[in-house]
Short mmCIF file of C-alpha atoms and ligand atoms in Angstrom, two decimals:
data_model
loop_
_atom_site.label_atom_id
_atom_site.label_comp_id
_atom_site.label_asym_id
_atom_site.label_seq_id
_atom_site.Cartn_x
_atom_site.Cartn_y
_atom_site.Cartn_z
CA ARG A 620 -36.09 26.65 -18.83
CA PHE A 621 -35.36 27.70 -15.26
CA SER A 622 -31.65 27.95 -15.24
CA SER A 623 -31.22 31.60 -14.75
CA CYS A 624 -29.08 31.87 -11.62
CA THR A 625 -25.29 31.85 -11.63
CA PRO A 626 -24.00 28.29 -11.39
CA LYS A 627 -21.65 27.93 -8.44
CA VAL A 628 -19.16 25.06 -8.39
CA CYS A 629 -16.57 24.24 -5.79
CA ILE A 630 -13.48 22.13 -6.24
CA VAL A 631 -11.73 20.28 -3.43
CA GLY A 632 -7.94 20.17 -3.89
CA SER A 633 -5.67 22.48 -5.86
CA GLY A 634 -3.36 20.03 -7.61
CA PRO A 635 -3.34 19.64 -11.40
CA ALA A 636 -6.76 17.96 -11.32
CA GLY A 637 -8.39 20.84 -9.43
CA PHE A 638 -6.83 23.52 -11.59
CA TYR A 639 -7.44 21.79 -14.93
CA THR A 640 -11.07 21.11 -14.00
CA ALA A 641 -11.50 24.78 -13.05
CA GLN A 642 -9.77 25.96 -16.23
CA HIS A 643 -12.04 23.94 -18.48
CA LEU A 644 -15.20 24.93 -16.61
CA LEU A 645 -14.37 28.63 -16.79
CA LYS A 646 -13.53 28.38 -20.48
CA THR A 647 -16.58 26.45 -21.61
CA HIS A 648 -19.22 28.06 -19.41
CA GLN A 649 -19.70 31.80 -19.62
CA ASN A 650 -20.96 32.56 -16.12
CA VAL A 651 -20.03 29.66 -13.86
CA HIS A 652 -18.23 30.65 -10.63
CA VAL A 653 -15.56 28.33 -9.31
CA ASP A 654 -14.15 28.24 -5.76
CA ILE A 655 -11.16 26.02 -5.02
CA TYR A 656 -10.68 24.75 -1.44
CA GLU A 657 -7.22 23.47 -0.53
CA ARG A 658 -6.06 21.86 2.69
CA LEU A 659 -2.65 23.55 2.72
CA PRO A 660 -1.99 27.30 2.64
CA VAL A 661 -0.09 26.72 -0.63
CA PRO A 662 -1.53 25.52 -3.96
CA PHE A 663 -0.50 23.08 -6.74
CA GLY A 664 -0.42 19.70 -4.95
CA LEU A 665 2.18 17.30 -6.28
CA VAL A 666 3.57 19.87 -8.68
CA ARG A 667 5.06 21.47 -5.59
CA PHE A 668 5.38 18.40 -3.35
CA GLY A 669 5.92 15.49 -5.77
CA VAL A 670 7.73 16.54 -8.95
CA ALA A 671 11.47 16.18 -8.43
CA PRO A 672 13.43 19.35 -7.63
CA ASP A 673 15.72 18.79 -10.63
CA HIS A 674 12.73 18.82 -13.02
CA PRO A 675 11.91 22.55 -12.94
CA GLU A 676 10.51 22.52 -16.49
CA VAL A 677 7.67 20.22 -15.35
CA LYS A 678 6.61 22.90 -12.86
CA ASN A 679 5.89 25.43 -15.62
CA VAL A 680 2.24 24.32 -15.48
CA ILE A 681 2.07 26.55 -12.41
CA ASN A 682 1.91 29.56 -14.76
CA THR A 683 -1.30 28.31 -16.33
CA PHE A 684 -2.74 27.41 -12.91
CA THR A 685 -1.96 30.93 -11.69
CA GLN A 686 -3.87 32.44 -14.60
CA THR A 687 -6.85 30.26 -13.69
CA ALA A 688 -6.66 31.25 -10.03
CA LYS A 689 -6.69 34.92 -11.05
CA HIS A 690 -9.69 34.54 -13.36
CA SER A 691 -12.45 36.94 -12.34
CA ARG A 692 -14.86 34.02 -11.74
CA CYS A 693 -12.42 31.93 -9.67
CA ARG A 694 -11.39 32.08 -6.00
CA PHE A 695 -8.81 30.10 -4.03
CA TYR A 696 -9.35 29.24 -0.35
CA GLY A 697 -6.21 27.66 1.08
CA ASN A 698 -5.80 26.21 4.58
CA VAL A 699 -9.25 24.61 4.47
CA ASN A 700 -9.29 20.90 5.21
CA VAL A 701 -12.46 19.49 3.64
CA GLY A 702 -13.85 16.61 5.68
CA LYS A 703 -12.60 18.27 8.86
CA ASP A 704 -13.07 22.07 8.73
CA VAL A 705 -16.13 21.79 6.52
CA SER A 706 -18.03 18.70 5.35
CA VAL A 707 -18.81 17.67 1.79
CA GLY A 708 -22.50 17.85 2.76
CA GLU A 709 -22.10 21.51 3.70
CA LEU A 710 -20.35 22.21 0.41
CA LYS A 711 -23.14 20.43 -1.48
CA GLN A 712 -25.68 22.67 0.19
CA ALA A 713 -23.77 25.81 -0.67
CA TYR A 714 -22.92 24.98 -4.29
CA HIS A 715 -24.73 23.57 -7.31
CA ALA A 716 -21.92 21.08 -7.79
CA VAL A 717 -18.86 19.83 -5.90
CA VAL A 718 -15.81 18.38 -7.67
CA LEU A 719 -13.56 16.22 -5.51
CA SER A 720 -9.94 16.26 -6.66
CA TYR A 721 -7.99 15.81 -3.49
CA GLY A 722 -5.54 13.31 -4.97
CA ALA A 723 -3.97 10.25 -3.38
CA GLU A 724 -2.23 11.20 -0.19
CA GLY A 725 -1.74 7.76 1.33
CA ASN A 726 0.60 5.02 0.27
CA ARG A 727 0.29 1.34 -0.35
CA SER A 728 2.07 -0.69 2.26
CA MET A 729 4.35 -3.65 1.50
CA GLY A 730 2.70 -5.88 4.05
CA VAL A 731 5.94 -7.58 5.10
CA PRO A 732 7.52 -8.05 8.54
CA GLY A 733 9.95 -5.30 9.53
CA GLU A 734 8.13 -2.64 7.56
CA GLY A 735 7.97 -0.46 10.67
CA LEU A 736 11.72 -0.51 11.43
CA ALA A 737 13.86 2.62 11.55
CA GLY A 738 15.36 3.07 8.10
CA VAL A 739 12.20 2.07 6.18
CA TYR A 740 10.28 4.88 4.49
CA SER A 741 7.56 5.19 1.92
CA ALA A 742 8.57 7.05 -1.23
CA LYS A 743 5.63 9.35 -0.53
CA ASP A 744 7.18 10.49 2.76
CA PHE A 745 10.72 10.57 1.41
CA VAL A 746 9.68 12.67 -1.60
CA GLY A 747 7.54 14.86 0.69
CA TRP A 748 10.61 15.38 2.89
CA TYR A 749 12.97 16.58 0.17
CA ASN A 750 10.19 18.65 -1.40
CA GLY A 751 9.15 20.34 1.85
CA HIS A 752 5.67 18.90 2.55
CA PRO A 753 4.86 20.18 6.05
CA SER A 754 3.73 16.71 7.18
CA CYS A 755 7.14 15.17 6.31
CA ARG A 756 9.36 17.80 7.87
CA GLU A 757 10.42 15.64 10.77
CA LEU A 758 11.30 12.54 8.76
CA ASN A 759 15.08 13.09 9.13
CA PRO A 760 15.95 9.92 7.21
CA ASP A 761 19.18 8.29 8.27
CA LEU A 762 21.46 8.28 5.21
CA ASN A 763 24.41 6.98 7.13
CA CYS A 764 24.73 3.69 5.26
CA GLU A 765 26.28 2.55 2.02
CA THR A 766 23.40 0.83 0.24
CA ALA A 767 19.81 1.92 -0.24
CA VAL A 768 17.15 -0.39 -1.65
CA ILE A 769 14.16 1.08 -3.44
CA LEU A 770 11.19 -1.23 -3.95
CA GLY A 771 9.33 -0.45 -7.17
CA GLN A 772 10.65 0.53 -10.57
CA GLY A 773 8.41 3.39 -11.66
CA ASN A 774 9.31 7.04 -12.24
CA VAL A 775 8.92 7.92 -8.56
CA ALA A 776 11.48 5.22 -7.70
CA LEU A 777 13.88 6.72 -10.24
CA ASP A 778 13.28 10.25 -8.89
CA VAL A 779 14.29 9.01 -5.44
CA ALA A 780 17.33 7.13 -6.77
CA ARG A 781 18.45 10.22 -8.70
CA VAL A 782 18.07 12.52 -5.72
CA LEU A 783 20.03 10.08 -3.52
CA LEU A 784 22.90 9.86 -6.01
CA SER A 785 23.00 13.29 -7.68
CA PRO A 786 26.10 15.42 -7.22
CA ILE A 787 25.39 18.13 -4.65
CA ASP A 788 26.40 20.79 -7.17
CA ILE A 789 23.33 19.87 -9.21
CA LEU A 790 20.92 19.67 -6.27
CA LYS A 791 22.00 22.89 -4.62
CA LYS A 792 20.68 24.86 -7.62
CA THR A 793 17.19 23.37 -7.27
CA ASP A 794 14.32 24.08 -4.90
CA ILE A 795 15.14 21.04 -2.74
CA THR A 796 14.74 21.99 0.93
CA GLN A 797 17.78 23.12 2.90
CA PRO A 798 17.53 20.31 5.52
CA ALA A 799 17.36 17.70 2.73
CA LEU A 800 20.31 19.26 0.96
CA GLU A 801 22.34 19.22 4.16
CA ALA A 802 21.42 15.59 4.84
CA LEU A 803 22.44 14.66 1.30
CA VAL A 804 25.78 16.43 1.71
CA ARG A 805 26.45 14.16 4.71
CA SER A 806 24.95 11.07 3.05
CA GLN A 807 27.09 7.94 2.98
CA ILE A 808 24.96 6.25 0.33
CA ARG A 809 27.08 5.00 -2.55
CA ARG A 810 24.86 2.35 -4.05
CA VAL A 811 21.14 2.28 -4.89
CA LEU A 812 19.34 -0.88 -5.98
CA ILE A 813 15.96 -0.49 -7.63
CA VAL A 814 14.01 -3.68 -7.11
CA GLY A 815 11.08 -5.05 -9.09
CA ARG A 816 9.02 -8.23 -8.99
CA ARG A 817 9.04 -8.66 -12.73
CA GLY A 818 11.64 -8.38 -15.51
CA PRO A 819 13.25 -5.76 -17.77
CA VAL A 820 10.34 -5.89 -20.22
CA GLN A 821 7.88 -4.90 -17.48
CA VAL A 822 9.65 -1.95 -15.79
CA ALA A 823 7.20 0.86 -15.05
CA CYS A 824 9.48 3.85 -15.64
CA THR A 825 9.66 5.92 -18.82
CA ILE A 826 12.65 6.40 -21.09
CA LYS A 827 13.34 10.01 -20.06
CA GLU A 828 13.79 9.05 -16.42
CA LEU A 829 15.90 6.00 -17.33
CA ARG A 830 18.13 8.10 -19.57
CA GLU A 831 18.67 10.56 -16.71
CA MET A 832 19.91 7.69 -14.53
CA VAL A 833 22.18 6.37 -17.28
CA ASN A 834 23.74 9.82 -17.74
CA LEU A 835 23.85 10.84 -14.08
CA PRO A 836 27.30 12.37 -13.48
CA GLY A 837 29.55 10.49 -11.06
CA THR A 838 27.57 7.24 -11.27
CA LYS A 839 27.67 3.98 -13.16
CA SER A 840 25.16 1.20 -13.51
CA GLU A 841 25.41 -2.26 -12.04
CA MET A 842 23.04 -4.82 -13.55
CA VAL A 843 22.78 -8.61 -13.51
CA GLU A 844 23.42 -9.96 -17.01
CA ALA A 845 21.35 -13.08 -16.50
CA ASP A 846 18.23 -10.94 -15.89
CA PHE A 847 18.35 -10.05 -19.58
CA ASP A 848 18.23 -13.61 -20.95
CA GLY A 849 15.78 -13.74 -23.84
CA VAL A 850 15.12 -9.99 -23.78
CA THR A 851 16.87 -9.27 -27.10
CA GLU A 852 14.68 -11.92 -28.74
CA ALA A 853 11.53 -10.41 -27.22
CA LEU A 854 12.27 -6.92 -28.61
CA LYS A 855 10.64 -7.43 -31.99
CA ASP A 856 7.21 -8.05 -30.50
CA LEU A 857 7.17 -4.99 -28.24
CA PRO A 858 5.14 -1.86 -28.93
CA ARG A 859 7.32 1.12 -29.87
CA PRO A 860 7.77 3.09 -26.62
CA ARG A 861 8.35 -0.12 -24.68
CA LYS A 862 10.79 -1.28 -27.34
CA ARG A 863 12.90 1.89 -27.07
CA LEU A 864 12.92 1.69 -23.29
CA THR A 865 13.99 -1.96 -23.38
CA GLU A 866 16.71 -1.22 -25.94
CA LEU A 867 18.18 1.41 -23.62
CA LEU A 868 18.07 -1.02 -20.71
CA LEU A 869 19.80 -3.71 -22.77
CA LYS A 870 22.44 -1.27 -23.94
CA THR A 871 23.09 -0.10 -20.38
CA ALA A 872 23.29 -3.64 -19.03
CA LEU A 873 25.11 -5.52 -21.75
CA ASP A 874 27.03 -3.31 -24.19
CA THR A 875 30.77 -3.03 -23.94
CA PRO A 876 31.32 0.67 -23.32
CA GLY A 877 33.41 2.82 -25.68
CA ASP A 878 36.54 4.62 -24.42
CA LYS A 879 34.77 7.74 -23.28
CA GLU A 880 32.07 5.84 -21.41
CA GLN A 881 34.66 3.54 -19.91
CA GLN A 882 36.53 6.52 -18.56
CA ARG A 883 33.32 7.99 -17.19
CA ARG A 884 32.51 4.72 -15.42
CA HIS A 885 36.04 4.48 -14.10
CA GLN A 886 35.68 7.84 -12.41
CA ALA A 887 32.27 7.04 -10.96
CA SER A 888 32.13 6.82 -7.17
CA ARG A 889 28.48 5.80 -6.91
CA THR A 890 26.49 2.97 -8.49
CA TRP A 891 22.87 2.20 -9.21
CA GLY A 892 21.19 -0.82 -10.70
CA PHE A 893 17.92 -2.55 -11.32
CA ARG A 894 17.32 -5.84 -9.54
CA PHE A 895 14.67 -7.80 -11.38
CA PHE A 896 12.61 -10.85 -10.35
CA ARG A 897 12.70 -9.97 -6.67
CA SER A 898 9.85 -9.34 -4.26
CA PRO A 899 10.33 -8.04 -0.68
CA SER A 900 9.61 -10.69 1.95
CA GLU A 901 11.08 -9.18 5.14
CA VAL A 902 13.05 -6.17 6.29
CA LEU A 903 15.92 -7.43 8.46
CA ALA A 904 16.69 -5.81 11.83
CA ASP A 905 19.89 -5.35 13.82
CA ALA A 906 20.49 -7.29 17.05
CA ASP A 907 18.37 -4.82 19.05
CA GLY A 908 15.49 -5.29 16.64
CA ASN A 909 15.20 -1.57 15.89
CA LYS A 910 17.21 -0.66 12.85
CA THR A 911 17.22 -1.89 9.28
CA VAL A 912 20.34 -3.82 8.33
CA GLY A 913 19.09 -5.54 5.20
CA ILE A 914 16.20 -6.87 3.22
CA ARG A 915 15.19 -10.40 2.34
CA LEU A 916 14.00 -10.66 -1.23
CA ALA A 917 12.00 -13.58 -2.55
CA VAL A 918 13.13 -14.66 -6.01
CA THR A 919 10.39 -14.72 -8.64
CA ARG A 920 9.93 -15.94 -12.18
CA LEU A 921 7.48 -14.84 -14.81
CA GLU A 922 4.36 -16.61 -15.90
CA GLY A 923 3.26 -15.37 -19.31
CA SER A 924 5.01 -12.66 -21.26
CA GLY A 925 4.84 -8.97 -22.11
CA GLU A 926 3.02 -6.35 -20.05
CA GLY A 927 0.58 -8.89 -18.59
CA ALA A 928 3.22 -11.33 -17.27
CA ARG A 929 2.78 -12.35 -13.66
CA ALA A 930 5.55 -12.80 -11.07
CA VAL A 931 5.37 -16.04 -9.13
CA LEU A 932 7.60 -16.99 -6.21
CA THR A 933 10.21 -19.68 -6.81
CA GLY A 934 10.76 -20.41 -3.11
CA GLU A 935 14.34 -19.08 -3.15
CA VAL A 936 15.37 -16.00 -1.21
CA GLU A 937 18.27 -13.56 -1.32
CA ASP A 938 19.42 -11.24 1.47
CA VAL A 939 20.77 -7.81 0.59
CA THR A 940 22.66 -5.72 3.15
CA CYS A 941 21.31 -2.17 3.29
CA GLY A 942 20.54 0.53 5.85
CA LEU A 943 17.77 2.31 3.97
CA VAL A 944 14.65 0.84 2.37
CA ILE A 945 12.25 3.04 0.43
CA SER A 946 9.03 1.47 -0.75
CA SER A 947 7.79 3.03 -3.94
CA ILE A 948 4.92 0.75 -4.76
CA GLY A 949 2.20 3.31 -5.20
CA TYR A 950 0.15 6.12 -3.72
CA LYS A 951 -3.39 5.59 -2.49
CA SER A 952 -6.51 7.75 -2.07
CA HIS A 953 -8.51 7.81 1.16
CA PRO A 954 -12.13 8.69 1.79
CA ILE A 955 -12.45 12.11 3.47
CA ASP A 956 -16.18 12.15 4.19
CA PRO A 957 -18.45 9.23 5.06
CA SER A 958 -21.26 10.62 2.92
CA VAL A 959 -19.26 10.19 -0.30
CA PRO A 960 -19.26 6.80 -2.08
CA PHE A 961 -15.81 5.22 -2.04
CA ASP A 962 -14.52 2.03 -3.64
CA THR A 963 -12.20 0.73 -0.92
CA ARG A 964 -10.82 -2.08 -3.08
CA ARG A 965 -9.64 0.17 -5.90
CA ALA A 966 -9.19 3.19 -3.58
CA VAL A 967 -11.00 5.55 -5.95
CA ILE A 968 -14.38 7.26 -6.03
CA PRO A 969 -16.72 5.18 -8.22
CA ASN A 970 -17.70 7.35 -11.19
CA THR A 971 -18.79 7.46 -14.79
CA MET A 972 -16.89 10.10 -16.76
CA GLY A 973 -16.27 11.99 -13.54
CA ARG A 974 -19.88 11.82 -12.31
CA VAL A 975 -19.83 10.21 -8.88
CA LYS A 976 -22.14 7.21 -8.95
CA GLN A 977 -25.43 7.65 -7.10
CA ALA A 978 -24.61 11.17 -5.97
CA THR A 979 -26.14 13.93 -8.07
CA GLY A 980 -24.10 17.12 -7.98
CA LEU A 981 -20.88 15.34 -7.00
CA TYR A 982 -17.99 14.91 -9.43
CA CYS A 983 -14.38 13.77 -9.21
CA SER A 984 -11.18 14.22 -11.18
CA GLY A 985 -7.47 13.44 -11.09
CA TRP A 986 -5.83 10.62 -9.16
CA LEU A 987 -8.87 10.29 -6.93
CA LYS A 988 -10.89 9.41 -10.02
CA THR A 989 -8.43 7.20 -11.91
CA GLY A 990 -6.11 5.85 -9.27
CA PRO A 991 -2.57 7.15 -8.74
CA THR A 992 -1.05 6.63 -12.18
CA GLY A 993 -0.15 8.86 -15.06
CA VAL A 994 1.64 12.13 -15.59
CA ILE A 995 0.27 15.65 -15.39
CA ALA A 996 -0.91 15.47 -19.01
CA THR A 997 -3.00 12.37 -18.20
CA THR A 998 -4.47 14.16 -15.20
CA MET A 999 -5.25 17.14 -17.43
CA ASN A 1000 -7.21 15.03 -19.90
CA ASN A 1001 -9.26 13.24 -17.28
CA SER A 1002 -9.99 16.55 -15.55
CA PHE A 1003 -11.17 18.11 -18.81
CA ASP A 1004 -13.47 15.08 -19.21
CA THR A 1005 -14.95 15.70 -15.76
CA ALA A 1006 -15.48 19.39 -16.54
CA ARG A 1007 -17.19 18.40 -19.80
CA SER A 1008 -19.58 16.09 -17.94
CA LEU A 1009 -20.39 18.87 -15.48
CA VAL A 1010 -21.08 21.44 -18.19
CA GLU A 1011 -23.23 18.89 -20.04
CA ASP A 1012 -25.24 18.35 -16.85
CA MET A 1013 -25.67 22.09 -16.37
CA GLU A 1014 -26.92 22.46 -19.91
CA SER A 1015 -29.19 19.42 -19.92
CA GLU A 1016 -30.67 20.40 -16.56
CA ALA A 1017 -29.56 17.09 -15.09
CA LEU A 1018 -28.17 19.48 -12.51
CA ASP A 1019 -30.75 21.67 -10.84
CA LEU A 1020 -29.70 25.30 -11.26
CA SER A 1021 -33.10 26.79 -10.39
CA SER A 1022 -32.24 27.72 -6.83
CA VAL A 1023 -29.78 30.41 -5.86
CA LYS A 1024 -26.80 29.07 -3.95
CA THR A 1025 -24.87 31.01 -1.38
CA GLY A 1026 -21.46 29.58 -2.30
CA SER A 1027 -18.41 30.88 -0.45
CA GLU A 1028 -20.46 33.40 1.51
CA VAL A 1029 -21.99 30.78 3.77
CA ILE A 1030 -18.89 28.58 3.79
CA SER A 1031 -16.65 31.49 4.78
CA ALA A 1032 -19.04 32.28 7.64
CA LEU A 1033 -18.94 28.64 8.77
CA LEU A 1034 -15.14 28.61 8.65
CA GLU A 1035 -14.94 31.86 10.55
CA GLU A 1036 -17.21 30.42 13.23
CA ARG A 1037 -14.95 27.37 13.49
CA GLY A 1038 -11.83 29.49 13.81
CA VAL A 1039 -10.43 28.43 10.43
CA LYS A 1040 -8.55 31.24 8.70
CA SER A 1041 -8.41 30.66 4.97
CA VAL A 1042 -5.58 31.84 2.76
CA SER A 1043 -6.40 33.65 -0.50
CA PHE A 1044 -4.46 33.45 -3.73
CA SER A 1045 -2.88 36.85 -3.14
CA ASP A 1046 -1.83 35.60 0.32
CA TRP A 1047 -0.14 32.69 -1.47
CA GLU A 1048 1.60 35.17 -3.74
CA LYS A 1049 3.16 36.74 -0.66
CA ILE A 1050 4.42 33.33 0.44
CA ASP A 1051 5.64 32.71 -3.10
CA SER A 1052 7.63 35.93 -3.25
CA VAL A 1053 9.19 35.41 0.20
CA GLU A 1054 10.23 31.90 -0.85
CA MET A 1055 11.73 33.15 -4.07
CA SER A 1056 13.71 35.92 -2.42
CA ARG A 1057 15.02 33.54 0.26
CA GLY A 1058 16.08 31.19 -2.56
CA GLU A 1059 17.81 33.94 -4.49
CA ALA A 1060 20.11 34.54 -1.56
CA SER A 1061 21.49 31.00 -1.95
CA GLY A 1062 21.30 30.60 -5.74
CA LYS A 1063 18.12 28.49 -5.69
CA PRO A 1064 14.85 29.16 -7.50
CA ARG A 1065 13.12 29.18 -4.10
CA GLU A 1066 13.61 28.21 -0.49
CA LYS A 1067 10.34 26.60 0.57
CA ILE A 1068 8.73 27.47 3.87
CA LEU A 1069 8.42 24.22 5.78
CA THR A 1070 5.65 24.71 8.31
CA VAL A 1071 1.99 25.63 7.98
CA GLU A 1072 2.42 28.10 10.85
CA GLU A 1073 5.12 30.06 9.07
CA MET A 1074 3.23 29.96 5.75
CA ILE A 1075 0.23 31.52 7.47
CA GLN A 1076 2.35 34.03 9.32
CA VAL A 1077 3.95 35.18 6.04
CA ALA A 1078 0.53 35.29 4.35
CA ARG A 1079 -0.76 37.62 7.09
CA THR A 1080 2.06 40.16 6.85
P1 FAD B 454 -2.47 16.12 -6.30
O1 FAD B 454 -1.43 16.76 -7.14
O2 FAD B 454 -2.02 15.26 -5.19
O3 FAD B 454 -3.40 17.28 -5.69
C1 FAD B 454 -4.32 17.04 -4.66
C2 FAD B 454 -4.48 18.31 -3.82
O4 FAD B 454 -5.57 18.13 -2.91
C3 FAD B 454 -3.26 18.65 -2.95
O5 FAD B 454 -2.94 20.01 -3.10
C4 FAD B 454 -3.74 18.36 -1.53
O6 FAD B 454 -3.12 19.17 -0.55
C5 FAD B 454 -5.22 18.65 -1.64
N1 FAD B 454 -6.02 17.98 -0.60
C6 FAD B 454 -5.85 16.74 -0.09
N2 FAD B 454 -6.79 16.47 0.85
C7 FAD B 454 -7.58 17.56 0.92
C8 FAD B 454 -8.69 17.90 1.73
N3 FAD B 454 -9.19 17.04 2.63
N4 FAD B 454 -9.25 19.13 1.57
C9 FAD B 454 -8.75 20.01 0.67
N5 FAD B 454 -7.69 19.74 -0.11
C10 FAD B 454 -7.10 18.53 0.00
N6 FAD B 454 3.91 14.08 -13.53
C11 FAD B 454 4.59 14.65 -14.57
O7 FAD B 454 3.98 14.96 -15.60
N7 FAD B 454 5.94 14.86 -14.48
C12 FAD B 454 6.67 14.54 -13.37
O8 FAD B 454 7.90 14.76 -13.31
C13 FAD B 454 5.96 13.97 -12.26
N8 FAD B 454 6.62 13.65 -11.14
C14 FAD B 454 5.94 13.09 -10.10
C15 FAD B 454 6.65 12.74 -8.94
C16 FAD B 454 5.98 12.16 -7.87
C17 FAD B 454 6.76 11.78 -6.64
C18 FAD B 454 4.59 11.90 -7.96
C19 FAD B 454 3.88 11.25 -6.82
C20 FAD B 454 3.89 12.23 -9.10
C21 FAD B 454 4.54 12.83 -10.19
N9 FAD B 454 3.87 13.17 -11.36
C22 FAD B 454 4.56 13.74 -12.40
C23 FAD B 454 2.41 12.93 -11.50
C24 FAD B 454 1.56 14.17 -11.13
O9 FAD B 454 2.08 14.74 -9.96
C25 FAD B 454 0.09 13.75 -10.98
O10 FAD B 454 -0.36 13.32 -12.24
C26 FAD B 454 -0.82 14.88 -10.50
O11 FAD B 454 -0.24 15.65 -9.50
C27 FAD B 454 -2.16 14.34 -9.97
O12 FAD B 454 -2.97 15.46 -9.70
P2 FAD B 454 -4.15 15.50 -8.62
O13 FAD B 454 -4.64 16.90 -8.66
O14 FAD B 454 -5.08 14.39 -8.85
O15 FAD B 454 -3.45 15.22 -7.19
#
């Protein structure tokens, strides 16, 4: 056997996929070195920029990621945009293997007229705005209207609905950004409709998120009874998690509330509700043709039943007056380097167990590998699978470890030459501590820094 030199692996992207892949590699291989390259000066991907501010417990995974980053055989290089500052080909030359885990940073578009009007946002941008993603800082969404319509009924849609309707007293104790908090204080939104093409049995959210909506202080639900025709009868055939979710929906929509609940609803000043069997067909503009004043929804009916049921248009339409439309119909990965195979139809990197097809030495994990679905735990499992494939390849010599690779040494020199200043993990810890102390001053867990320039400036102090 040749394999005597230190295996060097680099990972592109520092979200859950990047960190879980690194963690598993470091644990199962005794001398592998892992370098993580991240586009932003700050790590953790959607744990920082996606997970809702009122879900702090979900962000505890950051503790494990931090341990990985501080492992003696791991290095973090923030502020390095792979595909632009350095190519995947250059990384392949410098490392024995490259794992791509740069997530899904685009969004699926609705493809309807009026999508570009003022007042229409993708959930990705809206979430990025309230969570302080530098690229969404200037979104300044106009919340000066009574009704918001969210298209899509998954957990991201419910996160957005909750943030729009939560009492400020709850939000001000979270790490939501100050500009978003101020905009929400001024917000006129009193009603949020969460629209889906299919019916109650097909909603894509989970029970925890639905329960949070049902119990959200100061709000009550507003559903359409007729949407639930036949749902009680369908319950018995549903698998267990789906059954419990549907039972909660039915209870929320149809049950006569007890005294306490009635009182709660009476005091509510804001409403939310699911609108089923509706598909967006056009965003409606004001007389000047600039601003959103409503949305035209095409009425659908189901063909088939259960999870696989299909929505088909009936030909009817319904107009809903609203000033804000947020499309939450999915995130989408993009190719970052022309030399890497990419399945444009599915918007993922074609792979077998994380091994990129027809590209020895290239691997992928996370949303880029599976498509943008699943929670952090799902991402963890698929990232462990990728790490397992890589270790297998190192051990079976499917991966050539006979030549010494220069790793970060040559890449750092290249970056230097190109004027790219990377940010180390201890630089990030400076940013982290400044954010936490700024937050402390206003009773928040942190006050995020909102621009790349300021992040770098703090890192350099
Ligand atoms: P990401 O987390 O997106 O990480 C990708 C990383 O790659 C980012 O840091 C990005 O900056 C970096 N990157 C991108 N391009 C480049 C490049 N060219 N060069 C270098 N780096 C690059 N899951 C839960 O379990 N609980 C929740 O409450 C929850 N809430 C969510 C809320 C929202 C709004 C969203 C969208 C998702 C949520 N999830 C939640 C799911 C969870 O966030 C994902 O499962 C997980 O983040 C996917 O991990 P990833 O590493 O594949 O992608």
